[in-house]
Amino acid sequence: MGVNFSAFEIGRRALHASQFGLAVTGQNIANVNTKGYTRQGAILVSAPSTGTSRLQIGTGVSILGIQQFRDRFVDSRLQTEIGISGRLTAQRDALSPVDAAFNESDGNGISASINDFFGAFRSLEANPVSIPLRTDVIAKANAMTSAFSTTRARLVEIRSDSDAQLRSEVDQLNVLSQQVADLNVRISTAENGGGNAAELRDQRDQLVNQVSELTGARAIETAEGMVTLTLADGHALVSGDHFTAVQIQDSVPDGLASLTISGQPAVIGDGRLRGLQNALGTIGGQIQSLDDLAASITSRVNTLHTSGTDAYGNTSANFFQVPSSGPVTAANFSVAANIKVDPRLIAASPLPSGSASATVAGAIAELLNDPTSTAGSRTGSFSSIYSSIVSDAGKDLRTVEDGLVTQQAIMSQALAQRDATSGVSLDEEAINLLQFQKSYEAAARFLKIADEMTQTIMALGS
Amino acid sequence: MTYRVTDSSQAAVLNARINTNRARVEVARERISSGKRINRPSDDPFGADAVLRLRTSLSSVQRFQENSRVVKENLEVSDGALEGYQQLLDRARALLTQGASDSTSPANKASIAAEIDSIRQQALSIANLSSGGRYLFGGTRQSSAPYDSTATPAPTPTQQQLVQIEPGAYPIQADVTAETIFANAGSTVFGTLATAASALRGTGNPTADQATVLASIDSLTTFTDQSSSARAQIGASLHGVDEAQARLDSLALSYQRSVDNVESADLAETAIELTQADRALQATLQATSAFGRRSLLDFLT
C-alpha cells in the first residue's frame, strides 16, 4: 500500500461508521421496553475502490442507512392471532356476567323457583281446600315469574352494555383508521424523499395491530410503503391516504347496533367487534329461550287450569296472564290479576277417575317432569329445558375460555417469534457497544499511524 | 425455543406464567372455600345441567314425602276416630240389649235412652271431625260438613280423595267417606240411634217398641261391620303409604348423594391442588426475581 492521503479518508469513514453504529445501538437500548419497537441496525458496506490499478483497495466503509429487523410473514401472522385473541377476549368479557346471571349454585334462581312453584301445586293436591296452601301457590308463582323477569332484565342489561361497548369501539376503530391513513402519507413522503421512517413505521404497526385486534382486518403493504387494511368481506378500511368509516345503524326491533361500511353491511371477520357481535347474538338467544320457556309454562298450566273448577265451583280462568297482544315473554310473565288477590280462584278440583292424576293441582304438579313440553327448539320437561339453557350458557362461555387459553399460548408463541426477529436483546446490544467502541479505537489508532507515516515522509523532505 | 431470546419476550413469558398460576391458585381457593366444584355454569356445563336436573328430582321427591306425611297423618287420625266410633257402637248395642229386656223399668229405659242420645251426638261429632281445615270423612266435598247439626247428610255427593304420593305412580285413596261408614241403604247410624232412643222412651206400643230396639241392635252390627271394612281400607292405604315413604326416603338420599357427587369438591383433592398451584406460583415468582439479574453489561467494566 502506498502512503497517500486516502488513508485519512478511510480512517474518517471508519470513525464515522463506528459512531453511527454506537448511535443505533443506543437507540435500541433506549427502546428496549418500548412496545412495538423494531430493532434497528446500521447498514454498512465497504466502499468501492477508485482508479484502475491492479493494486487498488477499497476506500473504507460507507453507511447506507438504517435497517429494521422485521419479518413480514411473522408480522402478518401476529395480526391474525391478535384478531382472534381480540374476538375471544371481548366475547369472554361480555359473556362472563351471563354466567353469573344464570348462577344456580346456591340453590336459588329460576330452577329452584320452578321446582317450588310446581311443588306448591303438589302440596295443594294433598289438601285442595286449604287456603294457606293456595296462598302458597300464588306466592311461589309470583316468585317464579319475578325470577324470570329479573333474570331477563339482567340479560337485557348485559346485552345493552355489550352493545354500548360495540358502539364505542367502532368509534375507536374509525379514529385508528384515520391515523393509519395519515401515517401512510407521512411514511410515503418521508421514504420517497430518501428519508428514514423507521419510527413512523413502528407507530403504524402498532395502529394496524390495534385495528386487527378490533376487526381482524388484514394489512397489505403497497410499493409506495403504504398499507391497505381490508375487512373479511373485502371492504377497505384504509386504502393509501384514504380511510372509510364504519357506520352504526340501529337495527329493528331491538335497537342493537348493526354495522355498515360504504352503505353495505360490514362483515367483521374477527377481532373484538366480532366477539361483541357474537356475544350479542348469544345473549339474544338466551333471552329468547327464557321467553319461550315462560310462554310454554303459561300455555300448559293455563290449559290444565281452565279444565278444572275453582273453590267456588265455577270453571276456572287462566292461571297466568295472557297479554292481549303479542306473545308471553319472561318480562310480562305473571299470575292473572284476579287470582293474585283471591286464592279460591285456583283450580284444584278432582279429575274424572281413571286419570293419571287425582286433581287438577296434581296434574299441574306433574307438568314439572313431563318430558313432552316444548319451548322454542328445546323439548323436555320444564326443569330440563331450563337446565339446558343454563348448561348451554355455561358451554358457550367455557368454549370461549378454553379457546382463549389456547389462543394465549399461540399469541405468546407468535410474540416470541416476532421478538426473535424484532426484539431488543440487551446482551446483544452490549456486544454491539463493545464492538463499535473497539472499532472506533482501532480506527483512531489507524489514523494515528497514518499520521505518523505522513510525518515520516514529511521529515524526509525537511 | 431456538429463537433469539430477548428481554421483553422473557418478561412477557414470566408475566403470563404468573397470571396462569395465580388463576390456578384462585380456582382451587374458591373450590375449597365454597366446598363446591361447580361454582358457576361454565365451570362444568354438563355437571351444572346434571345438578339442576337432580335438584328438580330431589325437590319433587321431597314434596311427595311431605304429601305422604300429610296423607299418613289423616289416615291415622281417621283410624283412631273410627276405633272410638266402634267402641261407641259396642256400648250402644249393650245398652240397647239391656233396654230391650222386659225386666228393665221404664225409668231405667229413659236413662238408657238419654245415654243413647249422647252416643248419637258423639258419633255425629266423629263423622264431622276435621283436621287441618279438612273434614276427615268429607272426601272431595269439603264445602260443608258431612252431616249438619240435625244429622241430615250434606246434599252434594262426594268421592274419596285421591293423592299421588310417589313419582309416576297412580294416586292412592287418601281417606274414607262418611257415606260408606255412617249410612246404609238410605238410613244413617244417627237415624237408627234416634229411632232406638225414642222407642226406649215408649211410643205407646211396647211390642212394636221392643221390636224396633231389637232391629236397631242388628242394624248397629251392620254399621260396625261397615266401619271395620273402612278401617281395613285405611290399613291398606297406610301400608301403601309406609312402603312409599321407605322408597321415597331412599330415593331422596340417592338424589342428594348424586348432587353431592357431581357438585361438591373433593376436599382432599382440592387441598392438594391448592398446595400444588401455590408451589408452582412460588417457583414462578422465584424465577421472576432472578430475571435480569445476569446481563453481559454486569461483566463489562
Short mmCIF file of C-alpha atoms in Angstrom, two decimals, chain A residues 29 32-33 39 77 99-100 102-108 111-112 115-130 136 140 311 350-351 353-359 362 366 368-369 381 383-388 390-398 401 412-413 415-417 419-431 433-434, chain B residues 1-13 16 19-20 31 36 38-68 70-71 74 131-135 139-143 159-172 174 263 294-298 300-301:
data_model
loop_
_atom_site.label_atom_id
_atom_site.label_comp_id
_atom_site.label_asym_id
_atom_site.label_seq_id
_atom_site.Cartn_x
_atom_site.Cartn_y
_atom_site.Cartn_z
CA ILE A 29 -31.06 0.16 24.18
CA VAL A 32 -35.73 -1.96 24.98
CA ASN A 33 -39.05 -1.55 26.77
CA ARG A 39 -34.77 -3.46 16.43
CA ARG A 77 -49.34 -13.95 11.37
CA ASP A 99 -72.65 -16.92 33.75
CA ALA A 100 -73.36 -15.08 36.98
CA PHE A 102 -77.61 -17.96 35.46
CA ASN A 103 -75.80 -18.92 38.63
CA GLU A 104 -77.89 -21.55 40.40
CA SER A 105 -75.12 -22.96 42.53
CA ASP A 106 -76.55 -21.54 45.76
CA GLY A 107 -79.86 -23.32 45.13
CA ASN A 108 -81.74 -20.12 44.33
CA SER A 111 -84.61 -23.50 38.52
CA ALA A 112 -85.39 -23.58 42.24
CA ASN A 115 -89.40 -26.53 41.39
CA ASP A 116 -91.08 -24.57 44.19
CA PHE A 117 -94.00 -23.46 42.02
CA PHE A 118 -94.92 -26.93 40.81
CA GLY A 119 -94.14 -28.30 44.28
CA ALA A 120 -96.70 -25.91 45.76
CA PHE A 121 -99.33 -27.41 43.45
CA ARG A 122 -98.17 -30.85 44.60
CA SER A 123 -98.78 -29.86 48.23
CA LEU A 124 -102.15 -28.41 47.30
CA GLU A 125 -103.10 -31.80 45.87
CA ALA A 126 -102.95 -33.36 49.35
CA ASN A 127 -105.30 -30.73 50.73
CA PRO A 128 -107.08 -28.88 47.89
CA VAL A 129 -109.30 -26.78 50.16
CA SER A 130 -106.50 -25.35 52.27
CA ASP A 136 -98.53 -20.52 48.89
CA LYS A 140 -94.45 -19.38 44.64
CA ALA A 311 -113.16 -23.39 45.14
CA PRO A 350 -110.82 -33.60 41.19
CA LEU A 351 -110.32 -35.09 37.77
CA SER A 353 -111.47 -41.32 37.90
CA GLY A 354 -109.02 -43.14 35.67
CA SER A 355 -106.96 -40.02 35.06
CA ALA A 356 -103.28 -40.28 35.84
CA SER A 357 -103.62 -37.56 38.45
CA ALA A 358 -106.33 -37.23 41.06
CA THR A 359 -106.79 -33.47 40.83
CA GLY A 362 -101.77 -32.84 40.83
CA GLU A 366 -96.92 -33.43 37.13
CA LEU A 368 -92.70 -30.28 36.05
CA ASN A 369 -91.41 -33.67 35.00
CA SER A 381 -89.56 -31.18 30.99
CA SER A 383 -86.80 -28.23 34.54
CA SER A 384 -84.67 -29.92 31.90
CA ILE A 385 -85.42 -27.17 29.36
CA TYR A 386 -84.21 -24.59 31.85
CA SER A 387 -81.18 -26.61 32.88
CA SER A 388 -80.26 -26.98 29.21
CA VAL A 390 -78.11 -22.82 31.78
CA SER A 391 -75.84 -25.56 30.58
CA ASP A 392 -75.71 -24.06 27.06
CA ALA A 393 -74.82 -20.67 28.53
CA GLY A 394 -72.07 -22.37 30.51
CA LYS A 395 -70.87 -24.22 27.43
CA ASP A 396 -70.80 -21.02 25.34
CA LEU A 397 -68.58 -19.32 27.87
CA ARG A 398 -66.50 -22.42 28.52
CA GLU A 401 -62.50 -19.58 27.75
CA SER A 412 -47.13 -15.73 23.20
CA GLN A 413 -45.51 -18.01 20.66
CA LEU A 415 -44.98 -12.66 20.00
CA ALA A 416 -41.84 -14.61 20.85
CA GLN A 417 -41.35 -15.24 17.15
CA ASP A 419 -39.39 -10.68 19.25
CA ALA A 420 -36.88 -13.18 17.97
CA THR A 421 -36.57 -11.05 14.86
CA SER A 422 -37.54 -7.61 16.01
CA GLY A 423 -36.97 -7.51 19.76
CA VAL A 424 -34.05 -5.91 21.52
CA SER A 425 -31.67 -8.11 23.49
CA LEU A 426 -29.53 -6.13 25.94
CA ASP A 427 -26.78 -8.73 25.82
CA GLU A 428 -26.57 -8.37 22.09
CA GLU A 429 -26.54 -4.60 22.33
CA ALA A 430 -23.77 -4.83 24.92
CA ILE A 431 -21.72 -6.80 22.41
CA LEU A 433 -21.37 -1.45 22.15
CA LEU A 434 -18.12 -3.27 22.69
CA MET B 1 -37.22 -22.34 21.79
CA THR B 2 -34.50 -21.89 19.30
CA TYR B 3 -35.28 -18.24 18.82
CA ARG B 4 -33.25 -15.26 19.87
CA VAL B 5 -34.46 -14.72 23.40
CA THR B 6 -34.95 -11.06 24.10
CA ASP B 7 -35.57 -9.21 27.33
CA SER B 8 -39.12 -8.20 26.54
CA SER B 9 -40.19 -11.69 25.45
CA GLN B 10 -38.68 -13.11 28.63
CA ALA B 11 -40.64 -10.60 30.68
CA ALA B 12 -43.84 -11.38 28.76
CA VAL B 13 -43.44 -15.12 29.34
CA ALA B 16 -48.10 -14.87 31.54
CA ASN B 19 -51.03 -14.95 35.72
CA THR B 20 -51.74 -18.58 34.87
CA ARG B 31 -63.41 -24.51 45.46
CA LYS B 36 -68.17 -26.85 45.55
CA ILE B 38 -69.13 -26.15 40.24
CA ASN B 39 -69.44 -22.52 41.27
CA ARG B 40 -70.90 -21.24 38.00
CA PRO B 41 -72.32 -22.98 34.96
CA SER B 42 -69.14 -22.56 32.91
CA ASP B 43 -67.07 -24.48 35.50
CA ASP B 44 -68.69 -27.66 34.21
CA PRO B 45 -71.67 -27.11 31.89
CA PHE B 46 -72.62 -30.79 31.84
CA GLY B 47 -72.28 -31.06 35.59
CA ALA B 48 -74.37 -27.92 36.08
CA ASP B 49 -77.08 -29.44 33.90
CA ALA B 50 -76.97 -32.69 35.90
CA VAL B 51 -77.11 -30.82 39.22
CA LEU B 52 -80.18 -28.83 38.17
CA ARG B 53 -81.98 -31.98 36.97
CA LEU B 54 -81.09 -33.86 40.13
CA ARG B 55 -82.21 -30.94 42.29
CA THR B 56 -85.56 -30.94 40.47
CA SER B 57 -85.96 -34.68 41.06
CA LEU B 58 -84.96 -34.20 44.68
CA SER B 59 -87.41 -31.36 45.10
CA SER B 60 -90.25 -33.48 43.62
CA VAL B 61 -89.40 -36.35 45.94
CA GLN B 62 -89.38 -34.00 48.92
CA ARG B 63 -92.88 -32.78 48.01
CA PHE B 64 -94.06 -36.37 47.73
CA GLN B 65 -92.52 -37.06 51.13
CA GLU B 66 -94.46 -34.13 52.57
CA ASN B 67 -97.70 -35.25 50.92
CA SER B 68 -97.25 -38.81 52.12
CA VAL B 70 -99.99 -35.47 55.38
CA VAL B 71 -101.89 -38.47 53.98
CA ASN B 74 -105.01 -38.05 58.08
CA SER B 131 -108.17 -31.98 60.86
CA GLY B 132 -106.10 -29.19 59.36
CA GLY B 133 -109.23 -27.49 57.99
CA ARG B 134 -110.38 -30.66 56.23
CA TYR B 135 -113.36 -32.85 57.06
CA GLY B 139 -113.82 -36.83 50.69
CA THR B 140 -113.68 -34.38 47.83
CA ARG B 141 -116.67 -32.39 49.17
CA GLN B 142 -115.16 -30.00 51.65
CA SER B 143 -117.58 -27.10 51.23
CA GLN B 159 -115.85 -39.14 46.27
CA GLN B 160 -112.83 -40.50 48.02
CA GLN B 161 -109.93 -38.10 47.85
CA LEU B 162 -107.05 -39.44 45.79
CA VAL B 163 -103.49 -38.21 46.28
CA GLN B 164 -100.36 -39.09 44.37
CA ILE B 165 -97.58 -39.81 46.81
CA GLU B 166 -94.92 -41.28 44.56
CA PRO B 167 -93.42 -40.09 41.29
CA GLY B 168 -95.02 -41.80 38.33
CA ALA B 169 -97.35 -43.90 40.49
CA TYR B 170 -101.14 -43.88 40.44
CA PRO B 171 -102.76 -41.85 43.20
CA ILE B 172 -103.82 -43.69 46.36
CA ALA B 174 -106.23 -40.80 50.99
CA GLU B 263 -71.28 -30.67 42.67
CA ARG B 294 -27.44 -11.64 34.95
CA SER B 295 -26.58 -9.49 31.97
CA LEU B 296 -23.48 -9.09 29.89
CA LEU B 297 -23.46 -5.49 30.99
CA ASP B 298 -22.52 -6.67 34.51
CA LEU B 300 -18.20 -5.12 31.05
CA THR B 301 -16.23 -2.60 33.00
#
